[in-house]
């Protein structure tokens, strides 16, 4: 009996999440109602409220799951040296590709900016730690520099997603790493 209940609970949560993601691909979270989510999911509102307090709570849970999953995925890899940051960047991009639809929706202009901040925190944790240590920067400078690099990288990734991922994760990792390590000097003749 309880496994049937668990399956039903999982199914309900899955269709509610899928419905919200579909709606987010069309409009902003602030304009989406619980009623719309339930209609699309074919779930009644009282069932929705047994799982989530509102559409923002549902979005928060979706984001939390993705961030947890991303952390877990990246934790499998232990890159220590500067040259390995390229591989770590590539792994982050491969993860985004594996969850393309949901990441593209959560990072689009209708998505909530907290997801972007959460992704930036993950990227900062995994990508910047080694880079900063190698370059011996003081704490103030490293905080500004890491914010600059990570926010730029996120926007490059968003642009890549909106261009239909026209380059491989490896090519994009190389572009991001070149920009990080050489900045605009890489473009000069």
mmCIF file of N, CA, C and O in Angstrom, residues 81-178:
data_model
loop_
_atom_site.group_PDB
_atom_site.id
_atom_site.type_symbol
_atom_site.label_atom_id
_atom_site.label_comp_id
_atom_site.label_asym_id
_atom_site.label_seq_id
_atom_site.Cartn_x
_atom_site.Cartn_y
_atom_site.Cartn_z
ATOM 1 N N UNK A 81 44.441 21.097 -10.108
ATOM 2 C CA UNK A 81 45.362 22.029 -10.770
ATOM 3 C C UNK A 81 44.632 22.987 -11.694
ATOM 4 O O UNK A 81 43.525 22.723 -12.136
ATOM 5 N N UNK A 82 45.298 24.091 -12.006
ATOM 6 C CA UNK A 82 44.702 25.122 -12.852
ATOM 7 C C UNK A 82 44.268 24.556 -14.202
ATOM 8 O O UNK A 82 43.186 24.857 -14.693
ATOM 9 N N UNK A 83 45.115 23.717 -14.812
ATOM 10 C CA UNK A 83 44.771 23.189 -16.139
ATOM 11 C C UNK A 83 43.532 22.290 -16.091
ATOM 12 O O UNK A 83 42.875 22.072 -17.095
ATOM 13 N N UNK A 84 43.220 21.798 -14.885
ATOM 14 C CA UNK A 84 42.054 20.942 -14.763
ATOM 15 C C UNK A 84 40.748 21.738 -14.628
ATOM 16 O O UNK A 84 39.676 21.169 -14.697
ATOM 17 N N UNK A 85 40.853 23.057 -14.472
ATOM 18 C CA UNK A 85 39.634 23.867 -14.386
ATOM 19 C C UNK A 85 38.869 23.807 -15.711
ATOM 20 O O UNK A 85 37.655 23.934 -15.744
ATOM 21 N N UNK A 86 39.602 23.565 -16.800
ATOM 22 C CA UNK A 86 38.965 23.403 -18.109
ATOM 23 C C UNK A 86 38.035 22.185 -18.075
ATOM 24 O O UNK A 86 36.892 22.251 -18.519
ATOM 25 N N UNK A 87 38.535 21.077 -17.490
ATOM 26 C CA UNK A 87 37.721 19.868 -17.405
ATOM 27 C C UNK A 87 36.516 20.078 -16.490
ATOM 28 O O UNK A 87 35.430 19.593 -16.773
ATOM 29 N N UNK A 88 36.715 20.825 -15.401
ATOM 30 C CA UNK A 88 35.609 21.097 -14.476
ATOM 31 C C UNK A 88 34.544 21.947 -15.168
ATOM 32 O O UNK A 88 33.346 21.689 -15.031
ATOM 33 N N UNK A 89 34.980 22.937 -15.934
ATOM 34 C CA UNK A 89 34.035 23.783 -16.681
ATOM 35 C C UNK A 89 33.257 22.919 -17.670
ATOM 36 O O UNK A 89 32.037 23.041 -17.801
ATOM 37 N N UNK A 90 33.987 22.026 -18.334
ATOM 38 C CA UNK A 90 33.347 21.132 -19.299
ATOM 39 C C UNK A 90 32.311 20.241 -18.612
ATOM 40 O O UNK A 90 31.215 20.031 -19.130
ATOM 41 N N UNK A 91 32.635 19.732 -17.417
ATOM 42 C CA UNK A 91 31.703 18.875 -16.667
ATOM 43 C C UNK A 91 30.442 19.656 -16.287
ATOM 44 O O UNK A 91 29.331 19.131 -16.359
ATOM 45 N N UNK A 92 30.614 20.913 -15.880
ATOM 46 C CA UNK A 92 29.464 21.756 -15.539
ATOM 47 C C UNK A 92 28.568 21.927 -16.772
ATOM 48 O O UNK A 92 27.350 21.802 -16.694
ATOM 49 N N UNK A 93 29.193 22.188 -17.925
ATOM 50 C CA UNK A 93 28.436 22.369 -19.170
ATOM 51 C C UNK A 93 27.750 21.064 -19.602
ATOM 52 O O UNK A 93 26.621 21.091 -20.084
ATOM 53 N N UNK A 94 28.439 19.941 -19.406
ATOM 54 C CA UNK A 94 27.830 18.644 -19.744
ATOM 55 C C UNK A 94 26.599 18.398 -18.873
ATOM 56 O O UNK A 94 25.592 17.874 -19.343
ATOM 57 N N UNK A 95 26.697 18.803 -17.608
ATOM 58 C CA UNK A 95 25.542 18.656 -16.717
ATOM 59 C C UNK A 95 24.369 19.492 -17.244
ATOM 60 O O UNK A 95 23.237 19.024 -17.328
ATOM 61 N N UNK A 96 24.659 20.732 -17.620
ATOM 62 C CA UNK A 96 23.612 21.630 -18.141
ATOM 63 C C UNK A 96 22.978 21.038 -19.400
ATOM 64 O O UNK A 96 21.765 21.079 -19.564
ATOM 65 N N UNK A 97 23.797 20.442 -20.273
ATOM 66 C CA UNK A 97 23.278 19.794 -21.476
ATOM 67 C C UNK A 97 22.359 18.634 -21.104
ATOM 68 O O UNK A 97 21.290 18.462 -21.686
ATOM 69 N N UNK A 98 22.741 17.855 -20.091
ATOM 70 C CA UNK A 98 21.928 16.698 -19.688
ATOM 71 C C UNK A 98 20.574 17.129 -19.128
ATOM 72 O O UNK A 98 19.617 16.372 -19.150
ATOM 73 N N UNK A 99 20.492 18.357 -18.630
ATOM 74 C CA UNK A 99 19.230 18.892 -18.086
ATOM 75 C C UNK A 99 18.824 20.134 -18.892
ATOM 76 O O UNK A 99 18.286 21.095 -18.349
ATOM 77 N N UNK A 100 19.127 20.075 -20.178
ATOM 78 C CA UNK A 100 18.956 21.220 -21.081
ATOM 79 C C UNK A 100 17.641 21.966 -20.915
ATOM 80 O O UNK A 100 17.621 23.165 -20.701
ATOM 81 N N UNK A 101 16.515 21.259 -21.038
ATOM 82 C CA UNK A 101 15.210 21.937 -21.036
ATOM 83 C C UNK A 101 14.954 22.701 -19.750
ATOM 84 O O UNK A 101 14.571 23.868 -19.770
ATOM 85 N N UNK A 102 15.197 22.028 -18.637
ATOM 86 C CA UNK A 102 14.913 22.657 -17.349
ATOM 87 C C UNK A 102 15.891 23.805 -17.076
ATOM 88 O O UNK A 102 15.487 24.873 -16.624
ATOM 89 N N UNK A 103 17.177 23.617 -17.403
ATOM 90 C CA UNK A 103 18.165 24.685 -17.169
ATOM 91 C C UNK A 103 17.885 25.882 -18.071
ATOM 92 O O UNK A 103 17.954 27.025 -17.634
ATOM 93 N N UNK A 104 17.556 25.603 -19.326
ATOM 94 C CA UNK A 104 17.258 26.694 -20.263
ATOM 95 C C UNK A 104 16.064 27.511 -19.763
ATOM 96 O O UNK A 104 16.087 28.734 -19.775
ATOM 97 N N UNK A 105 15.035 26.820 -19.278
ATOM 98 C CA UNK A 105 13.840 27.506 -18.773
ATOM 99 C C UNK A 105 14.157 28.288 -17.505
ATOM 100 O O UNK A 105 13.772 29.445 -17.371
ATOM 101 N N UNK A 106 14.884 27.662 -16.578
ATOM 102 C CA UNK A 106 15.173 28.340 -15.312
ATOM 103 C C UNK A 106 16.150 29.501 -15.479
ATOM 104 O O UNK A 106 16.177 30.413 -14.659
ATOM 105 N N UNK A 107 16.954 29.476 -16.543
ATOM 106 C CA UNK A 107 17.889 30.580 -16.772
ATOM 107 C C UNK A 107 17.344 31.620 -17.762
ATOM 108 O O UNK A 107 17.999 32.621 -18.016
ATOM 109 N N UNK A 108 16.136 31.382 -18.319
ATOM 110 C CA UNK A 108 15.619 32.373 -19.276
ATOM 111 C C UNK A 108 15.073 33.597 -18.551
ATOM 112 O O UNK A 108 15.025 33.645 -17.320
ATOM 113 N N UNK A 109 14.640 34.575 -19.324
ATOM 114 C CA UNK A 109 14.196 35.841 -18.702
ATOM 115 C C UNK A 109 12.930 35.692 -17.869
ATOM 116 O O UNK A 109 12.625 36.537 -17.045
ATOM 117 N N UNK A 110 12.171 34.592 -18.056
ATOM 118 C CA UNK A 110 10.983 34.364 -17.234
ATOM 119 C C UNK A 110 11.328 33.692 -15.909
ATOM 120 O O UNK A 110 10.536 33.688 -14.986
ATOM 121 N N UNK A 111 12.503 33.094 -15.856
ATOM 122 C CA UNK A 111 12.920 32.389 -14.644
ATOM 123 C C UNK A 111 13.191 33.348 -13.500
ATOM 124 O O UNK A 111 13.247 34.558 -13.661
ATOM 125 N N UNK A 112 13.355 32.765 -12.351
ATOM 126 C CA UNK A 112 13.614 33.530 -11.145
ATOM 127 C C UNK A 112 15.121 33.742 -11.028
ATOM 128 O O UNK A 112 15.888 32.818 -11.253
ATOM 129 N N UNK A 113 15.559 34.946 -10.701
ATOM 130 C CA UNK A 113 17.002 35.215 -10.640
ATOM 131 C C UNK A 113 17.709 34.444 -9.531
ATOM 132 O O UNK A 113 18.918 34.308 -9.560
ATOM 133 N N UNK A 114 16.953 33.904 -8.566
ATOM 134 C CA UNK A 114 17.611 33.141 -7.499
ATOM 135 C C UNK A 114 18.271 31.881 -8.060
ATOM 136 O O UNK A 114 19.300 31.456 -7.565
ATOM 137 N N UNK A 115 17.706 31.295 -9.114
ATOM 138 C CA UNK A 115 18.319 30.098 -9.692
ATOM 139 C C UNK A 115 19.681 30.453 -10.287
ATOM 140 O O UNK A 115 20.655 29.734 -10.098
ATOM 141 N N UNK A 116 19.727 31.574 -10.973
ATOM 142 C CA UNK A 116 21.000 32.025 -11.550
ATOM 143 C C UNK A 116 22.034 32.227 -10.444
ATOM 144 O O UNK A 116 23.179 31.813 -10.578
ATOM 145 N N UNK A 117 21.619 32.824 -9.339
ATOM 146 C CA UNK A 117 22.531 33.041 -8.204
ATOM 147 C C UNK A 117 22.992 31.703 -7.624
ATOM 148 O O UNK A 117 24.157 31.551 -7.258
ATOM 149 N N UNK A 118 22.075 30.756 -7.537
ATOM 150 C CA UNK A 118 22.427 29.437 -7.004
ATOM 151 C C UNK A 118 23.438 28.735 -7.908
ATOM 152 O O UNK A 118 24.384 28.123 -7.424
ATOM 153 N N UNK A 119 23.233 28.823 -9.220
ATOM 154 C CA UNK A 119 24.176 28.213 -10.170
ATOM 155 C C UNK A 119 25.534 28.905 -10.041
ATOM 156 O O UNK A 119 26.579 28.253 -10.057
ATOM 157 N N UNK A 120 25.506 30.226 -9.881
ATOM 158 C CA UNK A 120 26.755 30.984 -9.718
ATOM 159 C C UNK A 120 27.505 30.531 -8.475
ATOM 160 O O UNK A 120 28.725 30.409 -8.492
ATOM 161 N N UNK A 121 26.771 30.273 -7.391
ATOM 162 C CA UNK A 121 27.414 29.801 -6.156
ATOM 163 C C UNK A 121 28.073 28.441 -6.348
ATOM 164 O O UNK A 121 29.179 28.211 -5.866
ATOM 165 N N UNK A 122 27.397 27.554 -7.075
ATOM 166 C CA UNK A 122 27.967 26.231 -7.352
ATOM 167 C C UNK A 122 29.233 26.402 -8.193
ATOM 168 O O UNK A 122 30.282 25.835 -7.890
ATOM 169 N N UNK A 123 29.113 27.199 -9.252
ATOM 170 C CA UNK A 123 30.255 27.428 -10.140
ATOM 171 C C UNK A 123 31.420 28.034 -9.369
ATOM 172 O O UNK A 123 32.577 27.632 -9.540
ATOM 173 N N UNK A 124 31.099 28.973 -8.497
ATOM 174 C CA UNK A 124 32.135 29.626 -7.694
ATOM 175 C C UNK A 124 32.855 28.604 -6.823
ATOM 176 O O UNK A 124 34.067 28.603 -6.737
ATOM 177 N N UNK A 125 32.060 27.724 -6.207
ATOM 178 C CA UNK A 125 32.629 26.711 -5.322
ATOM 179 C C UNK A 125 33.565 25.769 -6.062
ATOM 180 O O UNK A 125 34.643 25.455 -5.599
ATOM 181 N N UNK A 126 33.134 25.307 -7.231
ATOM 182 C CA UNK A 126 33.911 24.296 -7.940
ATOM 183 C C UNK A 126 34.978 24.872 -8.866
ATOM 184 O O UNK A 126 36.049 24.297 -8.992
ATOM 185 N N UNK A 127 34.661 25.980 -9.530
ATOM 186 C CA UNK A 127 35.579 26.478 -10.561
ATOM 187 C C UNK A 127 36.597 27.483 -10.038
ATOM 188 O O UNK A 127 37.735 27.499 -10.473
ATOM 189 N N UNK A 128 36.185 28.331 -9.103
ATOM 190 C CA UNK A 128 37.041 29.448 -8.715
ATOM 191 C C UNK A 128 38.054 29.083 -7.634
ATOM 192 O O UNK A 128 39.119 29.665 -7.581
ATOM 193 N N UNK A 129 37.705 28.142 -6.797
ATOM 194 C CA UNK A 129 38.543 27.766 -5.662
ATOM 195 C C UNK A 129 39.990 27.514 -6.103
ATOM 196 O O UNK A 129 40.925 28.130 -5.603
ATOM 197 N N UNK A 130 40.165 26.649 -7.101
ATOM 198 C CA UNK A 130 41.504 26.288 -7.573
ATOM 199 C C UNK A 130 42.171 27.461 -8.285
ATOM 200 O O UNK A 130 43.335 27.747 -8.092
ATOM 201 N N UNK A 131 41.385 28.142 -9.098
ATOM 202 C CA UNK A 131 41.903 29.251 -9.896
ATOM 203 C C UNK A 131 42.480 30.350 -9.010
ATOM 204 O O UNK A 131 43.550 30.873 -9.262
ATOM 205 N N UNK A 132 41.762 30.665 -7.928
ATOM 206 C CA UNK A 132 42.201 31.715 -7.011
ATOM 207 C C UNK A 132 43.484 31.308 -6.281
ATOM 208 O O UNK A 132 44.388 32.102 -6.117
ATOM 209 N N UNK A 133 43.534 30.062 -5.863
ATOM 210 C CA UNK A 133 44.713 29.573 -5.132
ATOM 211 C C UNK A 133 45.960 29.649 -6.004
ATOM 212 O O UNK A 133 47.027 30.078 -5.560
ATOM 213 N N UNK A 134 45.811 29.288 -7.259
ATOM 214 C CA UNK A 134 46.940 29.292 -8.196
ATOM 215 C C UNK A 134 47.455 30.717 -8.434
ATOM 216 O O UNK A 134 48.651 30.945 -8.568
ATOM 217 N N UNK A 135 46.544 31.673 -8.471
ATOM 218 C CA UNK A 135 46.932 33.050 -8.803
ATOM 219 C C UNK A 135 47.285 33.921 -7.597
ATOM 220 O O UNK A 135 47.557 35.102 -7.752
ATOM 221 N N UNK A 136 47.271 33.365 -6.388
ATOM 222 C CA UNK A 136 47.659 34.078 -5.164
ATOM 223 C C UNK A 136 47.073 35.483 -5.033
ATOM 224 O O UNK A 136 47.803 36.447 -4.838
ATOM 225 N N UNK A 137 45.773 35.599 -5.162
ATOM 226 C CA UNK A 137 45.149 36.922 -5.058
ATOM 227 C C UNK A 137 44.707 37.177 -3.624
ATOM 228 O O UNK A 137 44.348 36.247 -2.907
ATOM 229 N N UNK A 138 44.707 38.461 -3.222
ATOM 230 C CA UNK A 138 44.204 38.745 -1.881
ATOM 231 C C UNK A 138 42.684 38.580 -1.875
ATOM 232 O O UNK A 138 42.042 38.561 -2.915
ATOM 233 N N UNK A 139 42.119 38.462 -0.667
ATOM 234 C CA UNK A 139 40.707 38.109 -0.537
ATOM 235 C C UNK A 139 39.746 39.094 -1.195
ATOM 236 O O UNK A 139 38.818 38.706 -1.882
ATOM 237 N N UNK A 140 39.975 40.403 -0.992
ATOM 238 C CA UNK A 140 39.100 41.416 -1.595
ATOM 239 C C UNK A 140 39.096 41.300 -3.107
ATOM 240 O O UNK A 140 38.047 41.260 -3.741
ATOM 241 N N UNK A 141 40.288 41.282 -3.674
ATOM 242 C CA UNK A 141 40.428 41.213 -5.124
ATOM 243 C C UNK A 141 39.814 39.931 -5.662
ATOM 244 O O UNK A 141 39.111 39.938 -6.671
ATOM 245 N N UNK A 142 40.051 38.807 -4.980
ATOM 246 C CA UNK A 142 39.541 37.531 -5.489
ATOM 247 C C UNK A 142 38.020 37.488 -5.477
ATOM 248 O O UNK A 142 37.406 36.903 -6.357
ATOM 249 N N UNK A 143 37.383 38.144 -4.487
ATOM 250 C CA UNK A 143 35.919 38.150 -4.450
ATOM 251 C C UNK A 143 35.345 38.911 -5.639
ATOM 252 O O UNK A 143 34.430 38.444 -6.309
ATOM 253 N N UNK A 144 35.911 40.096 -5.926
ATOM 254 C CA UNK A 144 35.438 40.880 -7.075
ATOM 255 C C UNK A 144 35.706 40.152 -8.380
ATOM 256 O O UNK A 144 34.851 40.080 -9.258
ATOM 257 N N UNK A 145 36.891 39.596 -8.486
ATOM 258 C CA UNK A 145 37.280 38.913 -9.712
ATOM 259 C C UNK A 145 36.415 37.672 -9.939
ATOM 260 O O UNK A 145 35.945 37.439 -11.057
ATOM 261 N N UNK A 146 36.170 36.899 -8.884
ATOM 262 C CA UNK A 146 35.359 35.692 -9.064
ATOM 263 C C UNK A 146 33.926 36.048 -9.427
ATOM 264 O O UNK A 146 33.309 35.390 -10.260
ATOM 265 N N UNK A 147 33.389 37.131 -8.850
ATOM 266 C CA UNK A 147 32.038 37.580 -9.203
ATOM 267 C C UNK A 147 31.987 37.961 -10.678
ATOM 268 O O UNK A 147 31.061 37.579 -11.400
ATOM 269 N N UNK A 148 32.991 38.689 -11.125
ATOM 270 C CA UNK A 148 33.081 39.123 -12.523
ATOM 271 C C UNK A 148 33.157 37.913 -13.466
ATOM 272 O O UNK A 148 32.413 37.816 -14.439
ATOM 273 N N UNK A 149 34.024 36.977 -13.141
ATOM 274 C CA UNK A 149 34.237 35.806 -13.997
ATOM 275 C C UNK A 149 33.001 34.905 -14.028
ATOM 276 O O UNK A 149 32.532 34.510 -15.096
ATOM 277 N N UNK A 150 32.451 34.612 -12.855
ATOM 278 C CA UNK A 150 31.311 33.698 -12.788
ATOM 279 C C UNK A 150 30.066 34.311 -13.423
ATOM 280 O O UNK A 150 29.366 33.653 -14.183
ATOM 281 N N UNK A 151 29.793 35.588 -13.162
ATOM 282 C CA UNK A 151 28.592 36.181 -13.770
ATOM 283 C C UNK A 151 28.754 36.279 -15.285
ATOM 284 O O UNK A 151 27.809 36.017 -16.028
ATOM 285 N N UNK A 152 29.945 36.588 -15.749
ATOM 286 C CA UNK A 152 30.200 36.595 -17.193
ATOM 287 C C UNK A 152 30.005 35.216 -17.785
ATOM 288 O O UNK A 152 29.376 35.054 -18.839
ATOM 289 N N UNK A 153 30.520 34.211 -17.098
ATOM 290 C CA UNK A 153 30.400 32.827 -17.572
ATOM 291 C C UNK A 153 28.940 32.390 -17.659
ATOM 292 O O UNK A 153 28.535 31.740 -18.621
ATOM 293 N N UNK A 154 28.151 32.757 -16.646
ATOM 294 C CA UNK A 154 26.725 32.388 -16.644
ATOM 295 C C UNK A 154 26.034 33.000 -17.857
ATOM 296 O O UNK A 154 25.245 32.356 -18.535
ATOM 297 N N UNK A 155 26.352 34.261 -18.168
ATOM 298 C CA UNK A 155 25.721 34.911 -19.321
ATOM 299 C C UNK A 155 26.187 34.291 -20.635
ATOM 300 O O UNK A 155 25.407 34.184 -21.585
ATOM 301 N N UNK A 156 27.430 33.858 -20.695
ATOM 302 C CA UNK A 156 27.933 33.150 -21.879
ATOM 303 C C UNK A 156 27.159 31.834 -22.027
ATOM 304 O O UNK A 156 26.728 31.478 -23.126
ATOM 305 N N UNK A 157 26.947 31.134 -20.910
ATOM 306 C CA UNK A 157 26.202 29.866 -20.933
ATOM 307 C C UNK A 157 24.749 30.105 -21.371
ATOM 308 O O UNK A 157 24.204 29.356 -22.183
ATOM 309 N N UNK A 158 24.128 31.169 -20.856
ATOM 310 C CA UNK A 158 22.750 31.501 -21.243
ATOM 311 C C UNK A 158 22.675 31.779 -22.742
ATOM 312 O O UNK A 158 21.757 31.327 -23.428
ATOM 313 N N UNK A 159 23.666 32.501 -23.252
ATOM 314 C CA UNK A 159 23.718 32.819 -24.670
ATOM 315 C C UNK A 159 23.879 31.535 -25.495
ATOM 316 O O UNK A 159 23.217 31.329 -26.512
ATOM 317 N N UNK A 160 24.752 30.651 -25.013
ATOM 318 C CA UNK A 160 24.986 29.359 -25.670
ATOM 319 C C UNK A 160 23.687 28.539 -25.711
ATOM 320 O O UNK A 160 23.338 27.963 -26.742
ATOM 321 N N UNK A 161 22.952 28.508 -24.604
ATOM 322 C CA UNK A 161 21.671 27.791 -24.556
ATOM 323 C C UNK A 161 20.672 28.387 -25.544
ATOM 324 O O UNK A 161 19.990 27.662 -26.263
ATOM 325 N N UNK A 162 20.616 29.726 -25.592
ATOM 326 C CA UNK A 162 19.646 30.360 -26.496
ATOM 327 C C UNK A 162 20.032 30.206 -27.971
ATOM 328 O O UNK A 162 19.200 30.330 -28.847
ATOM 329 N N UNK A 163 21.303 29.897 -28.246
ATOM 330 C CA UNK A 163 21.738 29.627 -29.626
ATOM 331 C C UNK A 163 21.657 28.137 -29.950
ATOM 332 O O UNK A 163 22.297 27.669 -30.895
ATOM 333 N N UNK A 164 20.900 27.407 -29.162
ATOM 334 C CA UNK A 164 20.694 25.989 -29.422
ATOM 335 C C UNK A 164 21.934 25.136 -29.189
ATOM 336 O O UNK A 164 22.118 24.110 -29.835
ATOM 337 N N UNK A 165 22.805 25.610 -28.275
ATOM 338 C CA UNK A 165 24.040 24.888 -27.948
ATOM 339 C C UNK A 165 24.799 24.515 -29.218
ATOM 340 O O UNK A 165 25.038 23.359 -29.506
ATOM 341 N N UNK A 166 25.135 25.550 -29.992
ATOM 342 C CA UNK A 166 25.791 25.386 -31.294
ATOM 343 C C UNK A 166 27.249 24.936 -31.201
ATOM 344 O O UNK A 166 27.875 24.650 -32.206
ATOM 345 N N UNK A 167 27.786 24.881 -30.000
ATOM 346 C CA UNK A 167 29.149 24.371 -29.781
ATOM 347 C C UNK A 167 29.091 23.269 -28.730
ATOM 348 O O UNK A 167 28.173 23.240 -27.923
ATOM 349 N N UNK A 168 30.073 22.390 -28.741
ATOM 350 C CA UNK A 168 30.094 21.299 -27.761
ATOM 351 C C UNK A 168 30.470 21.849 -26.383
ATOM 352 O O UNK A 168 31.064 22.932 -26.290
ATOM 353 N N UNK A 169 30.158 21.116 -25.304
ATOM 354 C CA UNK A 169 30.575 21.553 -23.962
ATOM 355 C C UNK A 169 32.092 21.792 -23.899
ATOM 356 O O UNK A 169 32.544 22.733 -23.257
ATOM 357 N N UNK A 170 32.855 20.961 -24.585
ATOM 358 C CA UNK A 170 34.328 21.109 -24.596
ATOM 359 C C UNK A 170 34.729 22.435 -25.253
ATOM 360 O O UNK A 170 35.556 23.172 -24.714
ATOM 361 N N UNK A 171 34.126 22.763 -26.396
ATOM 362 C CA UNK A 171 34.432 24.031 -27.082
ATOM 363 C C UNK A 171 34.052 25.228 -26.206
ATOM 364 O O UNK A 171 34.794 26.199 -26.110
ATOM 365 N N UNK A 172 32.871 25.142 -25.564
ATOM 366 C CA UNK A 172 32.418 26.240 -24.708
ATOM 367 C C UNK A 172 33.322 26.380 -23.481
ATOM 368 O O UNK A 172 33.629 27.492 -23.068
ATOM 369 N N UNK A 173 33.750 25.241 -22.926
ATOM 370 C CA UNK A 173 34.654 25.276 -21.763
ATOM 371 C C UNK A 173 35.957 25.975 -22.159
ATOM 372 O O UNK A 173 36.501 26.779 -21.395
ATOM 373 N N UNK A 174 36.449 25.697 -23.370
ATOM 374 C CA UNK A 174 37.682 26.336 -23.854
ATOM 375 C C UNK A 174 37.488 27.843 -24.002
ATOM 376 O O UNK A 174 38.347 28.628 -23.606
ATOM 377 N N UNK A 175 36.345 28.252 -24.550
ATOM 378 C CA UNK A 175 36.052 29.684 -24.714
ATOM 379 C C UNK A 175 36.015 30.368 -23.344
ATOM 380 O O UNK A 175 36.655 31.395 -23.124
ATOM 381 N N UNK A 176 35.265 29.777 -22.404
ATOM 382 C CA UNK A 176 35.133 30.356 -21.057
ATOM 383 C C UNK A 176 36.504 30.420 -20.376
ATOM 384 O O UNK A 176 36.864 31.430 -19.779
ATOM 385 N N UNK A 177 37.276 29.345 -20.485
ATOM 386 C CA UNK A 177 38.601 29.332 -19.859
ATOM 387 C C UNK A 177 39.554 30.344 -20.486
ATOM 388 O O UNK A 177 40.310 31.004 -19.772
ATOM 389 N N UNK A 178 39.508 30.475 -21.824
ATOM 390 C CA UNK A 178 40.360 31.477 -22.484
ATOM 391 C C UNK A 178 39.990 32.884 -22.027
ATOM 392 O O UNK A 178 40.869 33.703 -21.750
#
